[in-house]
mmCIF file of C-alpha atoms and ligand atoms in Angstrom:
data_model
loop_
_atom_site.group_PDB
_atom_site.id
_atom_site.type_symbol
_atom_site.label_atom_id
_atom_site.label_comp_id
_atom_site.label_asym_id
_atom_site.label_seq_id
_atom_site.Cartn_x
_atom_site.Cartn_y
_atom_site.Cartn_z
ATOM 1 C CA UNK A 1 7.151 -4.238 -3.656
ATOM 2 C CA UNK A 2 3.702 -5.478 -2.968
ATOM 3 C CA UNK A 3 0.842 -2.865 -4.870
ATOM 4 C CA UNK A 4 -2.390 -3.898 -4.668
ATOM 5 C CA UNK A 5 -3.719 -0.490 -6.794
ATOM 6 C CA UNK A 6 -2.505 0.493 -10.078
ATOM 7 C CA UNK A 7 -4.151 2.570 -12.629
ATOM 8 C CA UNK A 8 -3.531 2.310 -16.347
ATOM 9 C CA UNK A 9 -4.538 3.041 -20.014
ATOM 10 C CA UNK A 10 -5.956 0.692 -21.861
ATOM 11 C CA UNK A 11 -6.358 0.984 -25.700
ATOM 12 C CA UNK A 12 -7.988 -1.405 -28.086
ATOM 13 C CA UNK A 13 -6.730 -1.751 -31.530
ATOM 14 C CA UNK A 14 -8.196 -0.158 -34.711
ATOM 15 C CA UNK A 15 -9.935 -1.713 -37.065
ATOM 16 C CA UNK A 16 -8.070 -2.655 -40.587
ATOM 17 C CA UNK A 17 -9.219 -0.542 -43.321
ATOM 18 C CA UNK A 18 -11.538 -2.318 -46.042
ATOM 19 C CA UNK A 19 -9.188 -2.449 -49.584
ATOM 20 C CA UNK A 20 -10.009 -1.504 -53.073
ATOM 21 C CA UNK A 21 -8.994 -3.651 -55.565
ATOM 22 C CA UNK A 22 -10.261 -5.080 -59.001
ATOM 23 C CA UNK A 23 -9.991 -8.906 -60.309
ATOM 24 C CA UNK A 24 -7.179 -8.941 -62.917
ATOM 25 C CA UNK A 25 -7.137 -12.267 -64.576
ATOM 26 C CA UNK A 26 -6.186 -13.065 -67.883
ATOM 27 C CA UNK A 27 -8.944 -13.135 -70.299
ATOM 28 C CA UNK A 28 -11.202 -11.384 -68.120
ATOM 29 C CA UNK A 29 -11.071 -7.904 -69.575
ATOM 30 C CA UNK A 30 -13.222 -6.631 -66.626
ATOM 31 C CA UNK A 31 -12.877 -7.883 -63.453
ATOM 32 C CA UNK A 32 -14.912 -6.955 -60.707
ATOM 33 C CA UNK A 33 -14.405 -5.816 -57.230
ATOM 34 C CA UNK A 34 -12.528 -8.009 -55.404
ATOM 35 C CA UNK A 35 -11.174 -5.429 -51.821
ATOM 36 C CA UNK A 36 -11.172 -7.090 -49.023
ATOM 37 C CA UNK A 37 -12.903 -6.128 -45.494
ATOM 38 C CA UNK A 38 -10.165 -5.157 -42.758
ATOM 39 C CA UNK A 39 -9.515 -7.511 -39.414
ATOM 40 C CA UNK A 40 -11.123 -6.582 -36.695
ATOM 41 C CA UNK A 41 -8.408 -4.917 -34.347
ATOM 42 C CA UNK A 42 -7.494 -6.484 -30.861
ATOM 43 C CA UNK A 43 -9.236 -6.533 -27.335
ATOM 44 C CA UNK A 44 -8.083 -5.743 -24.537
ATOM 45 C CA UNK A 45 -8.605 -8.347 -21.965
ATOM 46 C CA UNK A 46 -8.615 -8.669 -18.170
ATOM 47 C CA UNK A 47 -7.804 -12.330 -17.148
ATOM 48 C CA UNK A 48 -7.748 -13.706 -13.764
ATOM 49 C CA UNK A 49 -4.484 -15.725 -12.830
ATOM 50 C CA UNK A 50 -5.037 -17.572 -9.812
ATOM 51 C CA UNK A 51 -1.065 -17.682 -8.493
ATOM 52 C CA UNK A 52 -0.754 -14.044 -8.906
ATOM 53 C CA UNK A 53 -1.643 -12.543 -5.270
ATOM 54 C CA UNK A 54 -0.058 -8.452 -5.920
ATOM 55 C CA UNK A 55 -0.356 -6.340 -8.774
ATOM 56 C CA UNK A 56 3.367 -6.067 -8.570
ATOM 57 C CA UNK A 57 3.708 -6.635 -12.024
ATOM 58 C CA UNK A 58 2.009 -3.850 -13.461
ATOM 59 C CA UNK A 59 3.135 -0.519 -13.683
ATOM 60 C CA UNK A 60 1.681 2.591 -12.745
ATOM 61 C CA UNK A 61 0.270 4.475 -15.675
ATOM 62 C CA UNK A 62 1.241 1.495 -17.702
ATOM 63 C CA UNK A 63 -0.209 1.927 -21.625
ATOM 64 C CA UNK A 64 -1.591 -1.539 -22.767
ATOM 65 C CA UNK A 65 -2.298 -1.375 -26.360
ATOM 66 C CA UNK A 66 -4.075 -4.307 -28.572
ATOM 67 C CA UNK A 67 -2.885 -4.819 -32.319
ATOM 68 C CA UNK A 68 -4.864 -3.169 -34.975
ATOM 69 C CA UNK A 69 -6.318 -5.464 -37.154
ATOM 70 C CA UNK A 70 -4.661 -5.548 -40.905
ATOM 71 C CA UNK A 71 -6.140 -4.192 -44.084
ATOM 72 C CA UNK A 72 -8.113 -6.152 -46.554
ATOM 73 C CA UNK A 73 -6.335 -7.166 -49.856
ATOM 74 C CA UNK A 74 -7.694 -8.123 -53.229
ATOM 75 C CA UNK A 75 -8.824 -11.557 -54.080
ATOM 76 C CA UNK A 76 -11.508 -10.961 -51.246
ATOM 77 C CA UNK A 77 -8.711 -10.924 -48.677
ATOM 78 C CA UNK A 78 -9.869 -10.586 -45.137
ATOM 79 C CA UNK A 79 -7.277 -8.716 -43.008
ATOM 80 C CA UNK A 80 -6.326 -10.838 -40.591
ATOM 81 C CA UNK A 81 -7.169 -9.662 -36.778
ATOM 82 C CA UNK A 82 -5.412 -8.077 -34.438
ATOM 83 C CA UNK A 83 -3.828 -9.915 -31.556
ATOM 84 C CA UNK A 84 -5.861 -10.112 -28.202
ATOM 85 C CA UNK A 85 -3.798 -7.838 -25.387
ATOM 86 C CA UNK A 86 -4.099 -9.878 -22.047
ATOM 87 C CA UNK A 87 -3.721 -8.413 -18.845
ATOM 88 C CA UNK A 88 -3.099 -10.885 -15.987
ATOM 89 C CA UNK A 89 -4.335 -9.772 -12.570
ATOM 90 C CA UNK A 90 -5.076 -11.859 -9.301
ATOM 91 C CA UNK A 91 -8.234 -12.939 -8.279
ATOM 92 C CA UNK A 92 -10.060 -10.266 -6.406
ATOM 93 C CA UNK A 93 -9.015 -7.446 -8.435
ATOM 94 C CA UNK A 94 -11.839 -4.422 -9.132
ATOM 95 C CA UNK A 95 -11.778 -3.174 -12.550
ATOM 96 C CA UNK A 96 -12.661 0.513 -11.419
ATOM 97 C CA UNK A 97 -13.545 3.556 -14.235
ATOM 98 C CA UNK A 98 -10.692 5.856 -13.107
ATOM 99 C CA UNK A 99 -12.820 8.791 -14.859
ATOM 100 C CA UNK A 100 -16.352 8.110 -13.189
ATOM 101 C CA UNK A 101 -14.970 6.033 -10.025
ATOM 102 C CA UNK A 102 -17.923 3.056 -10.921
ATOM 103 C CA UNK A 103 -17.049 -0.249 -10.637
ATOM 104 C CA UNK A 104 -16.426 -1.845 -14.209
ATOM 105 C CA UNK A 105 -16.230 -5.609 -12.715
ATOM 106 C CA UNK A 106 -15.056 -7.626 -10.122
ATOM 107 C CA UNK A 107 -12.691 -10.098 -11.242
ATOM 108 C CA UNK A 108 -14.003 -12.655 -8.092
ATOM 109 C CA UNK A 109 -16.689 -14.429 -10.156
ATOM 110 C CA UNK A 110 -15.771 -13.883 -13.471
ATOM 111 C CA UNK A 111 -12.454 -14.873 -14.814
ATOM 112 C CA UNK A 112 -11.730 -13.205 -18.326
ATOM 113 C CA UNK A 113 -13.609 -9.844 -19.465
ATOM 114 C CA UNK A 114 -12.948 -7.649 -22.211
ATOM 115 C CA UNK A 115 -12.489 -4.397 -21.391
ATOM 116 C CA UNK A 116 -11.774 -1.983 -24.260
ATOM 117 C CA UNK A 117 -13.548 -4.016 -27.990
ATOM 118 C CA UNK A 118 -11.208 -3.750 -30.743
ATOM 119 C CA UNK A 119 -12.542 -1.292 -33.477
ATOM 120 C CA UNK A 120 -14.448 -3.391 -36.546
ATOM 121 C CA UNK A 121 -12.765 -3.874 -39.430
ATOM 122 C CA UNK A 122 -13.681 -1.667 -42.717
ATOM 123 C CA UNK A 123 -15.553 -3.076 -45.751
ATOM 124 C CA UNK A 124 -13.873 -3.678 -49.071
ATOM 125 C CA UNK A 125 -14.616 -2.112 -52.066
ATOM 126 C CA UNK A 126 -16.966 -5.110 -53.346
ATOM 127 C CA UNK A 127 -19.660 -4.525 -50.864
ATOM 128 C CA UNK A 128 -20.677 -1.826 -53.146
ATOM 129 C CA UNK A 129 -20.865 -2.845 -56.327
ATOM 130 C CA UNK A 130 -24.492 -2.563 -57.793
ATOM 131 C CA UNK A 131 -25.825 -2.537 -60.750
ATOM 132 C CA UNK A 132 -24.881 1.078 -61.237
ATOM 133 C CA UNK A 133 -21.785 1.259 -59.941
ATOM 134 C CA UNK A 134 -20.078 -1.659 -61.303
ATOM 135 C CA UNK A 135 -16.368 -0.151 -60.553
ATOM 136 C CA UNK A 136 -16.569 0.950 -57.182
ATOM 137 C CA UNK A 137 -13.664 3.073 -55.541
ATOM 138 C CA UNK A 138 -15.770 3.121 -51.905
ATOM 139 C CA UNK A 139 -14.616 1.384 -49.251
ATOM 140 C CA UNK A 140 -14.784 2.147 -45.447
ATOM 141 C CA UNK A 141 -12.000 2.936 -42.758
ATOM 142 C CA UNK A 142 -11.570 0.483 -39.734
ATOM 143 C CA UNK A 143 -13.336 1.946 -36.933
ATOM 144 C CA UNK A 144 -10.807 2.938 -33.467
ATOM 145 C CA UNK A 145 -10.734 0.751 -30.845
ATOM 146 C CA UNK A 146 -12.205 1.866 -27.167
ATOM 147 C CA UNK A 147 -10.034 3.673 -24.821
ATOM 148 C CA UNK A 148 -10.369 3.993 -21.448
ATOM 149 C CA UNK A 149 -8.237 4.803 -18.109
ATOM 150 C CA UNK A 150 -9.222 2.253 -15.405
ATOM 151 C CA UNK A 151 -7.917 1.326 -11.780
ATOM 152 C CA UNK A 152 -6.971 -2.338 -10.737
ATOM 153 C CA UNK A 153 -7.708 -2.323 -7.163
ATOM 154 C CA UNK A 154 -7.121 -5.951 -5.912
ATOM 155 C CA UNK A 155 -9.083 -6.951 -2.670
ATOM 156 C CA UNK A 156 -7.293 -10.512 -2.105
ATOM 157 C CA UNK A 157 -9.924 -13.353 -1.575
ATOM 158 C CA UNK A 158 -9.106 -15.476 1.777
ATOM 159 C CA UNK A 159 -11.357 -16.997 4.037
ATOM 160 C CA UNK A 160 -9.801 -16.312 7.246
ATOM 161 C CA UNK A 161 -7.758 -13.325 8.494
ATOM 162 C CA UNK A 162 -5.454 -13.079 11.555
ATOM 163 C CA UNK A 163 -5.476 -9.890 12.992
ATOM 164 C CA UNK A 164 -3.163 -8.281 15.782
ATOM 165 C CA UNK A 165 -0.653 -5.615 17.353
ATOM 166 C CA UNK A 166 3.002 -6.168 15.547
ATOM 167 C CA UNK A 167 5.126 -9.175 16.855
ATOM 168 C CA UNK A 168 1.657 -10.722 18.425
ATOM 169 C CA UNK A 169 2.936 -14.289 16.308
ATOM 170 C CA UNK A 170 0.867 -13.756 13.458
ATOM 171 C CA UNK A 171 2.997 -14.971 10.705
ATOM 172 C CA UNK A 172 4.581 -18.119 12.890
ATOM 173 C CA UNK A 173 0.836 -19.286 13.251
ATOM 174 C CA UNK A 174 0.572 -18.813 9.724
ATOM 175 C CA UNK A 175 3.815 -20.672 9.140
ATOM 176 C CA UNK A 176 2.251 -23.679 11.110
ATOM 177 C CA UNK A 177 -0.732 -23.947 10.007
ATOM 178 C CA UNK A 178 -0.812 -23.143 6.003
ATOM 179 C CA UNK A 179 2.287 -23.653 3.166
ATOM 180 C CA UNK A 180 3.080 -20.166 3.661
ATOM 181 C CA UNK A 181 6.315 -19.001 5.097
ATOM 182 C CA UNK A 182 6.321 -15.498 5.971
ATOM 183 C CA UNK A 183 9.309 -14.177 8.002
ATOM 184 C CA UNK A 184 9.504 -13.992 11.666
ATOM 185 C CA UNK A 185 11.540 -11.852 13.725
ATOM 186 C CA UNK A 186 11.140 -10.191 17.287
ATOM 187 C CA UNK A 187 10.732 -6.890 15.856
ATOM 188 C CA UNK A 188 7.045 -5.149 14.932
ATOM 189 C CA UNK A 189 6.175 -4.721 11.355
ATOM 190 C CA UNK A 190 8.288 -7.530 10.356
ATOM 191 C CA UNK A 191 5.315 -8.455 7.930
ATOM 192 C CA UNK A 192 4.831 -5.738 5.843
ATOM 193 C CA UNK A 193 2.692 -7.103 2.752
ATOM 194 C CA UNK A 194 -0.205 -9.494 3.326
ATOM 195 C CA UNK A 195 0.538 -13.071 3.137
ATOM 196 C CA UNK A 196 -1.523 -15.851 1.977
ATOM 197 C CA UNK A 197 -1.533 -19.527 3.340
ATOM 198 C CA UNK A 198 -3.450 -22.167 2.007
ATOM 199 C CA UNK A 199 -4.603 -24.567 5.166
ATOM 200 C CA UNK A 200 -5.485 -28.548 3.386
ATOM 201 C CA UNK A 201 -8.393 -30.411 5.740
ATOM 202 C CA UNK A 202 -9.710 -33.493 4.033
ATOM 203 C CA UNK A 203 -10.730 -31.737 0.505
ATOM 204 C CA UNK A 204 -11.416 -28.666 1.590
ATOM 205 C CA UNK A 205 -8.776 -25.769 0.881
ATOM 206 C CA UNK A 206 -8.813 -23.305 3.383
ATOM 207 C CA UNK A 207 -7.234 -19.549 2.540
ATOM 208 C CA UNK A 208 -5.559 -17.616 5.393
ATOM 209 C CA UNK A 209 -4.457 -14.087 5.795
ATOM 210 C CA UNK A 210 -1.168 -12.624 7.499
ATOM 211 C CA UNK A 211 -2.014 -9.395 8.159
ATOM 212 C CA UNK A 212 0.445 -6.326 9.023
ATOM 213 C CA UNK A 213 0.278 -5.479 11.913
ATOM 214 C CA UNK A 214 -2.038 -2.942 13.731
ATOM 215 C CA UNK A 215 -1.436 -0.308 16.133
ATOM 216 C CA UNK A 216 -2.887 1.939 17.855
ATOM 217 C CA UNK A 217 -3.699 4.923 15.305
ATOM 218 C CA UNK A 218 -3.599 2.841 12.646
ATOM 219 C CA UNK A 219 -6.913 3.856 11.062
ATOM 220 C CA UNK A 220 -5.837 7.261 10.719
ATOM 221 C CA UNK A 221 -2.576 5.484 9.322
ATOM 222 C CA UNK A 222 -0.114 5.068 11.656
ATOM 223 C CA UNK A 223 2.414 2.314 11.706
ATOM 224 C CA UNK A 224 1.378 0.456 8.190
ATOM 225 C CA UNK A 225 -1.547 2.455 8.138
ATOM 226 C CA UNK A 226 -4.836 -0.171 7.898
ATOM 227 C CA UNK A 227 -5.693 0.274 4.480
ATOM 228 C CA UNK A 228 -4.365 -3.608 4.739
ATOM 229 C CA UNK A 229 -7.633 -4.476 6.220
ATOM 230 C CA UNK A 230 -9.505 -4.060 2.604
ATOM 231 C CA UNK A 231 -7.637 -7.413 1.912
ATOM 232 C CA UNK A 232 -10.011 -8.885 5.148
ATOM 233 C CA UNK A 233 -13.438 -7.288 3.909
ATOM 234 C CA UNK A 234 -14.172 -10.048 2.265
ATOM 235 C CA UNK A 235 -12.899 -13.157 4.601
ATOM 236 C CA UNK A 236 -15.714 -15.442 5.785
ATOM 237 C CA UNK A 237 -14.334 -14.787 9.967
ATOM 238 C CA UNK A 238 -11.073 -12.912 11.425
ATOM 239 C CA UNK A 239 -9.072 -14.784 14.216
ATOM 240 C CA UNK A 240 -7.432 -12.087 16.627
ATOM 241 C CA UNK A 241 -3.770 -12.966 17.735
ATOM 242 C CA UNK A 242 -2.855 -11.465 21.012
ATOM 243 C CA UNK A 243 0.688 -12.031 22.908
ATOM 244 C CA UNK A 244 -0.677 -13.572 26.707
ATOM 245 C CA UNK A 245 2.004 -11.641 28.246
ATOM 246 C CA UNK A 246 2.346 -8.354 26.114
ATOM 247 C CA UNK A 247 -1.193 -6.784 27.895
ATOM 248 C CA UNK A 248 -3.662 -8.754 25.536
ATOM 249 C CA UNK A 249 -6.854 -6.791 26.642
ATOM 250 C CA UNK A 250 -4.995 -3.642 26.408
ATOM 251 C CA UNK A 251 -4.549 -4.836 23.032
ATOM 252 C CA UNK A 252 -7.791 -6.101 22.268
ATOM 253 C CA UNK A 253 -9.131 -2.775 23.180
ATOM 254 C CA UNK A 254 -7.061 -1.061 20.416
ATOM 255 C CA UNK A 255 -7.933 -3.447 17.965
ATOM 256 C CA UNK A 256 -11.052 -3.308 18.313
ATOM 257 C CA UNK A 257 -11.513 0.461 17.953
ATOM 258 C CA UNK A 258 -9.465 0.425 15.162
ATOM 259 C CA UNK A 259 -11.308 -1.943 12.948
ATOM 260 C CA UNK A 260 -14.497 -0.041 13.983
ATOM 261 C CA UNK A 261 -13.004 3.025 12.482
ATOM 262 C CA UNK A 262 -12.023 1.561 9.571
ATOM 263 C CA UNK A 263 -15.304 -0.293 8.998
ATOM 264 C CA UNK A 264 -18.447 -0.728 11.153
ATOM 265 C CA UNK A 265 -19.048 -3.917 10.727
ATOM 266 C CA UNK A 266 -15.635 -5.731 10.891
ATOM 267 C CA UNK A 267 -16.064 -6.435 14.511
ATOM 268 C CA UNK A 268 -18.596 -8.451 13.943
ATOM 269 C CA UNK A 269 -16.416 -10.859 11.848
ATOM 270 C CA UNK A 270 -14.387 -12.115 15.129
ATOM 271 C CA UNK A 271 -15.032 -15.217 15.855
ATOM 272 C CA UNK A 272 -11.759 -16.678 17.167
ATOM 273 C CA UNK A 273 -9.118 -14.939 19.477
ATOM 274 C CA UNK A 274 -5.797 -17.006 20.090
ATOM 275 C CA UNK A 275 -4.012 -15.877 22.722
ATOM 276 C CA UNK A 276 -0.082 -17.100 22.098
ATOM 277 C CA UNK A 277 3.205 -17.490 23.764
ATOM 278 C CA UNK A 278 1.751 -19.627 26.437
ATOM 279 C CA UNK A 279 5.181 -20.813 26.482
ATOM 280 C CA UNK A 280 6.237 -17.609 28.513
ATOM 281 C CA UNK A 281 3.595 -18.345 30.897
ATOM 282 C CA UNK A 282 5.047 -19.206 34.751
ATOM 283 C CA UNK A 283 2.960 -22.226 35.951
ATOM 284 C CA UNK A 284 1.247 -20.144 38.253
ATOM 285 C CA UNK A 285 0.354 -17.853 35.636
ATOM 286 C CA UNK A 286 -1.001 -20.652 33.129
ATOM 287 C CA UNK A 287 -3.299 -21.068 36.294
ATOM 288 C CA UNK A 288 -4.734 -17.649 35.740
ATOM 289 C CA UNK A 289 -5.001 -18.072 31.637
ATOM 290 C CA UNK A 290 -9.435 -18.127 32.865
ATOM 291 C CA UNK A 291 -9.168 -14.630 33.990
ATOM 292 C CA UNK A 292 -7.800 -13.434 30.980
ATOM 293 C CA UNK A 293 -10.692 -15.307 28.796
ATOM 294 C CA UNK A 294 -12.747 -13.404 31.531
ATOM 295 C CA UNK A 295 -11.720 -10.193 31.091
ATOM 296 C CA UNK A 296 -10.773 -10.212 26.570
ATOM 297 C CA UNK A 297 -14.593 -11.907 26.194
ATOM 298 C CA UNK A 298 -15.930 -8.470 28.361
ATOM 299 C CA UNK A 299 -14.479 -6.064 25.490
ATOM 300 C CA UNK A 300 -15.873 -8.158 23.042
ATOM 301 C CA UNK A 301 -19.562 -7.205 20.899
ATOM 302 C CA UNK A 302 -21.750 -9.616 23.305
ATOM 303 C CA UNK A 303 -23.795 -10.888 20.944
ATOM 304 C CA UNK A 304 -20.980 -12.514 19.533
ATOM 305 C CA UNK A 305 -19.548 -16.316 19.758
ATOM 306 C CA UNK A 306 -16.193 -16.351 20.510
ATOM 307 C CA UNK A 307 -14.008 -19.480 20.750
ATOM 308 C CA UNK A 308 -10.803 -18.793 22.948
ATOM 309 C CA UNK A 309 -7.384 -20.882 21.962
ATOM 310 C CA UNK A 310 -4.410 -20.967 23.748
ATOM 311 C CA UNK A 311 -1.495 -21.775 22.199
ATOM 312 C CA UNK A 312 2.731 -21.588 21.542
ATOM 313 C CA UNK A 313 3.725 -21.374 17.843
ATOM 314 C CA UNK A 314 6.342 -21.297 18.826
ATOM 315 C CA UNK A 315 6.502 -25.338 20.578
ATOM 316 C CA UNK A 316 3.462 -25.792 18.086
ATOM 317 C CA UNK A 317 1.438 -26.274 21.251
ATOM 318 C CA UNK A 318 -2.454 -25.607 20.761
ATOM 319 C CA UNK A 319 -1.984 -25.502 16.971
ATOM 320 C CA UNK A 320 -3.887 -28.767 16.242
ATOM 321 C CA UNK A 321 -6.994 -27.416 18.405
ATOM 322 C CA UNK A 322 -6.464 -24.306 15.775
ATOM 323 C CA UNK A 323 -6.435 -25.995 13.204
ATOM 324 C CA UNK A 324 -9.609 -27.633 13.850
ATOM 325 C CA UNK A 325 -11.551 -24.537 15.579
ATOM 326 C CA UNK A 326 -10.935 -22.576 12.320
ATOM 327 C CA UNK A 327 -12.154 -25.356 10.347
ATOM 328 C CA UNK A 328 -14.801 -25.693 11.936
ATOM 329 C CA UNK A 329 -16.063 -22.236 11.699
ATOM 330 C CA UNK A 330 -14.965 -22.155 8.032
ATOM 331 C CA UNK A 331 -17.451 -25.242 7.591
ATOM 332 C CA UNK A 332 -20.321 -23.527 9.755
ATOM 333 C CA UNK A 333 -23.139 -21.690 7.192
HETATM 334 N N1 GTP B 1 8.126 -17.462 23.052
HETATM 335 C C1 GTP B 1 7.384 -17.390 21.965
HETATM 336 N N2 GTP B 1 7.720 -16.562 20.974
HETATM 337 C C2 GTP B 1 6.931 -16.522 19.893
HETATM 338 C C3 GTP B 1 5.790 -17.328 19.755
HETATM 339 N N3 GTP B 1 5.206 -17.063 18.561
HETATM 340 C C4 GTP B 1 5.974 -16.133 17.991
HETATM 341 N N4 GTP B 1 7.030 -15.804 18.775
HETATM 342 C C5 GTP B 1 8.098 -14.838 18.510
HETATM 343 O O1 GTP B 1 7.534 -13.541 18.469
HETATM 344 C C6 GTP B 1 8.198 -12.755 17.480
HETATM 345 C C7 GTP B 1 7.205 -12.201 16.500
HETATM 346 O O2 GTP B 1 6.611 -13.262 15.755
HETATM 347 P P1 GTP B 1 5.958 -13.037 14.319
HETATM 348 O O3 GTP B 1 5.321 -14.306 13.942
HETATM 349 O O4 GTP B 1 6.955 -12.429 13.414
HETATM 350 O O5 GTP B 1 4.871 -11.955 14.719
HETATM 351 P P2 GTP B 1 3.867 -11.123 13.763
HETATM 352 O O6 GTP B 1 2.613 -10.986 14.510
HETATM 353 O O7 GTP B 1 3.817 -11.753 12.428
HETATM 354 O O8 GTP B 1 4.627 -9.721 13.710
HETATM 355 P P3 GTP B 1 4.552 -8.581 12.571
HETATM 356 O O9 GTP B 1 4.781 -9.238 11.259
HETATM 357 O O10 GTP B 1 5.680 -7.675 12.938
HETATM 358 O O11 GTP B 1 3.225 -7.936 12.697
HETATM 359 C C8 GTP B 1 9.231 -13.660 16.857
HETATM 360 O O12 GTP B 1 10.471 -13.426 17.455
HETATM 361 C C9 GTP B 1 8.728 -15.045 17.161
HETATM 362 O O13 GTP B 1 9.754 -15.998 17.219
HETATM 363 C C10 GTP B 1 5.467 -18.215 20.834
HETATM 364 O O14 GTP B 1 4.493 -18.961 20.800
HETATM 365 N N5 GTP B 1 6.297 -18.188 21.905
HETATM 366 MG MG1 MG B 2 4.371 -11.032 10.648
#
């Protein structure tokens, strides 16, 4: 199942403890001090894997524990350290303090941070001798690692997401135009998780988003709820799929008041509407496909741009022109 919040414990290891020892060596009636200082115990360590897209593979109220590091043995032995715990997680992922609710770090920018320090290791008895104490018994303990409860919340990282009512053709323009393949079918909510599709132009690498679908209501979560839309926060521009003949600016209406109500400024992200299944379209009607420009751009902010596509995912008609209207508003500042 796709998760895109888990919370777990994460626990660094302890410190080894420093040793007490004494040189025994034939011929040397009196050996000094020779404890080592414990290993440092074991990090725990929040890594970014860039083909991970769900935090599927973590389990709620998972425990992650580091090693402890190992104690210190005579000769001057260091204990050696305890192993590094490494927690994979996909790009976009918050690192949230579950107790305070503040944000730790945002695993967009940086790609490995260490989240709970291993305790230091303890100091052998050596460190002590002095001219006083010339057998010392002191030594120290390892210290404890860190501890701390944390949430992964993952906010996937695309550049473009396609928003629209269930069954609009989201996932079959996603299908065209990017590697992913998402299923299809003619029923709503056939998408449930979000998809990513990676769209290649020249050298440029363009990441799309297959949304689930949104209904009216969805805000206050009906259907699949919205709380999908977190994954778009972040996208550089949305592209709103309507079906031409399932009432698109009934549609558009909907959508519109439902991305408002989930956040302000979403709206504002619209830049492209695509209005598919021209396919479906009687000749006379593909006569009328102006009016319904006409009467989608009149529900739309007006201070926006839009760019209006018509197209058939299904016949892959329209889907070049797509192709190249999203990449050219990907490749606009
Ligand atoms: N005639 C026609 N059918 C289409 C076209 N594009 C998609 N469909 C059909 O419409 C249905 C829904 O398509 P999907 O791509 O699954 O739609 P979606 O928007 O991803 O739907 P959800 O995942 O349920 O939100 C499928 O039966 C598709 O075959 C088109 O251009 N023309
Ligand atoms: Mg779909």
């Amino acid at each position: 199942m796709f998760k895109d919040v888990v919370r777990v414990k994460v626990i660094a290891g302890r410190g080894g403890d420093g040793c007490v020892s004494f040189r025994r060596e034939k011929y040397v009636p009196k050996g000094g001090p020779d404890g080592g200082d414990g290993g440092k115990g074991g990090d725990c360590i929040i890594v970014v894997n860039e083909n991970l897209s769900t935090l599927s593979h973590i389990v709620d109220g998972a425990i992650f524990r580091a090693k402890n590091g190992m104690p210190g043995r005579g000769g001057k032995c260091h204990g050696a350290n305890g192993e590094d715990l490494i927690i994979e997680v996909p790009k976009g992922t918050q690192v949230i303090d579950a107790k305070s609710g503040k944000l730790i770090v945002d695993m967009t920018e940086v790609y490995r941070y260490v989240v709970a320090r291993g305790g230091k290791g303890g100091l052998g008895n050596w460190h002590f001798k002095s001219p006083t104490n010339q057998v010392p018994t002191q030594f120290t303990k390892g210290e404890l690692g860190e501890e701390r409860e944390i949430i992964l919340n993952l906010k996937l990282i695309a550049d473009v997401g396609l928003v629209g009512f269930p069954n609009a053709g989201k996932s079959s323009i996603i299908r065209k135009l990017t590697n992913a393949t998402p299923k299809v079918a003619d029923y709503p909510f056939t998408t449930i998780d979000p998809v990513l599709g990676v769209m290649g132009y020249q050298d440029k690498k363009i990441v799309i988003a297959d949304i689930p679908g949104i209904i009216q209501g969805a805000s206050k979560g009906v259907g699949l709820g919205i709380e999908f839309l977190k994954h778009i926060e972040r996208t550089k521009f949305l592209v709103v799929v309507l079906d031409i003949v399932d009432k698109p600016c009934e549609k558009m209406k909907i959508l519109l008041n439902e991305l408002v109500s989930f956040k302000k400024d979403l709206q504002e992200k619209i830049k492209l509407i695509v209005l598919n299944k021209i396919d479906l379209l009687s000749e006379s009607e593909l006569k009328q496909v102006d009016n319904i420009k006409k009467q989608v751009k009149t529900l739309l902010p007006e201070d926006g741009e839009y760019k209006f596509f018509f197209v058939s995912a299904l016949l892959g008609e329209g889907m070049d022109k797509l192709k190249f209207g999203i990449v050219k508003e990907f490749l606009k500042d």
